[in-house]
């Protein structure tokens, strides 16, 4: 499983903020069973690096495992040591992006303005996290996609629900980071899996719609 594989097949990143190593594997297995291909452990979760290590061991080759809320080069090094494969940040810090790429991990930094987006891409980012999406709007995303490189993967994060995916997808979203709508501390693996399945089904439906809309009439 590579970053590009994930983006092409199911670019939904579940954000497991607050999860513990005791619960992480069962929840991630439920996410995988629902069709998701990656999982993000925010570093402000209890024993976050332990969860990263546990998930990498249990799901290696099936899911990409990464860390979020990564804001320093020291954080990057710790995640790499724990076996993380991608780094998500709430901000655009070129030092963190550079350190992530140097450690052979994929980088998804946060941005809110075109200037931050271009700075992140120049530093080597593998995609962009539009954050906080609640404070932006699909119109702003659509305007930015007009000037950013066409191959740029942009994932809105913050307040994403099954119902809100369509309008963001129509504006050019390449995928989503999904937090509390999928997982809250204390949720059972079964509950998380059911929520994840709803997001997966909606993404697949939207992707089929997008394909049909772009398909030439004579085909």
PDB file of N, CA, C and O in Angstrom, residues 24 27 30 35 70 87 101 117 186 219:
ATOM      1  N   UNK A  24      -6.749   0.686  19.823  1.00  0.00           N
ATOM      2  CA  UNK A  24      -6.399   1.123  18.469  1.00  0.00           C
ATOM      3  C   UNK A  24      -6.527   0.017  17.421  1.00  0.00           C
ATOM      4  O   UNK A  24      -7.068   0.236  16.332  1.00  0.00           O
ATOM      5  N   UNK A  27     -10.209  -0.985  16.535  1.00  0.00           N
ATOM      6  CA  UNK A  27     -10.874   0.081  15.784  1.00  0.00           C
ATOM      7  C   UNK A  27     -10.332   0.142  14.361  1.00  0.00           C
ATOM      8  O   UNK A  27     -11.091   0.267  13.389  1.00  0.00           O
ATOM      9  N   UNK A  30     -11.702  -2.529  12.206  1.00  0.00           N
ATOM     10  CA  UNK A  30     -13.067  -2.220  11.789  1.00  0.00           C
ATOM     11  C   UNK A  30     -13.067  -1.211  10.643  1.00  0.00           C
ATOM     12  O   UNK A  30     -13.883  -1.312   9.712  1.00  0.00           O
ATOM     13  N   UNK A  35     -13.597  -0.609   4.499  1.00  0.00           N
ATOM     14  CA  UNK A  35     -13.069  -0.164   3.209  1.00  0.00           C
ATOM     15  C   UNK A  35     -12.055   0.947   3.272  1.00  0.00           C
ATOM     16  O   UNK A  35     -11.573   1.403   2.232  1.00  0.00           O
ATOM     17  N   UNK A  70       1.184  17.024  14.162  1.00  0.00           N
ATOM     18  CA  UNK A  70       2.650  16.973  14.190  1.00  0.00           C
ATOM     19  C   UNK A  70       3.170  18.369  13.861  1.00  0.00           C
ATOM     20  O   UNK A  70       2.949  18.874  12.762  1.00  0.00           O
ATOM     21  N   UNK A  87       2.659  11.955   7.764  1.00  0.00           N
ATOM     22  CA  UNK A  87       2.585  13.012   8.772  1.00  0.00           C
ATOM     23  C   UNK A  87       1.528  14.023   8.354  1.00  0.00           C
ATOM     24  O   UNK A  87       1.529  14.504   7.220  1.00  0.00           O
ATOM     25  N   UNK A 101       9.868  14.429   4.662  1.00  0.00           N
ATOM     26  CA  UNK A 101      10.359  13.846   3.414  1.00  0.00           C
ATOM     27  C   UNK A 101      11.738  13.224   3.610  1.00  0.00           C
ATOM     28  O   UNK A 101      12.034  12.174   3.018  1.00  0.00           O
ATOM     29  N   UNK A 117      -0.568  27.172   0.655  1.00  0.00           N
ATOM     30  CA  UNK A 117      -0.625  25.993  -0.212  1.00  0.00           C
ATOM     31  C   UNK A 117       0.604  25.913  -1.106  1.00  0.00           C
ATOM     32  O   UNK A 117       1.244  24.854  -1.217  1.00  0.00           O
ATOM     33  N   UNK A 186     -13.995   6.136  23.397  1.00  0.00           N
ATOM     34  CA  UNK A 186     -15.001   5.303  24.032  1.00  0.00           C
ATOM     35  C   UNK A 186     -15.900   4.588  23.059  1.00  0.00           C
ATOM     36  O   UNK A 186     -16.611   3.644  23.442  1.00  0.00           O
ATOM     37  N   UNK A 219     -19.203   7.569 -25.356  1.00  0.00           N
ATOM     38  CA  UNK A 219     -18.646   6.359 -24.771  1.00  0.00           C
ATOM     39  C   UNK A 219     -19.713   5.590 -24.004  1.00  0.00           C
ATOM     40  O   UNK A 219     -20.658   6.164 -23.525  1.00  0.00           O
TER      41      UNK A 219
END
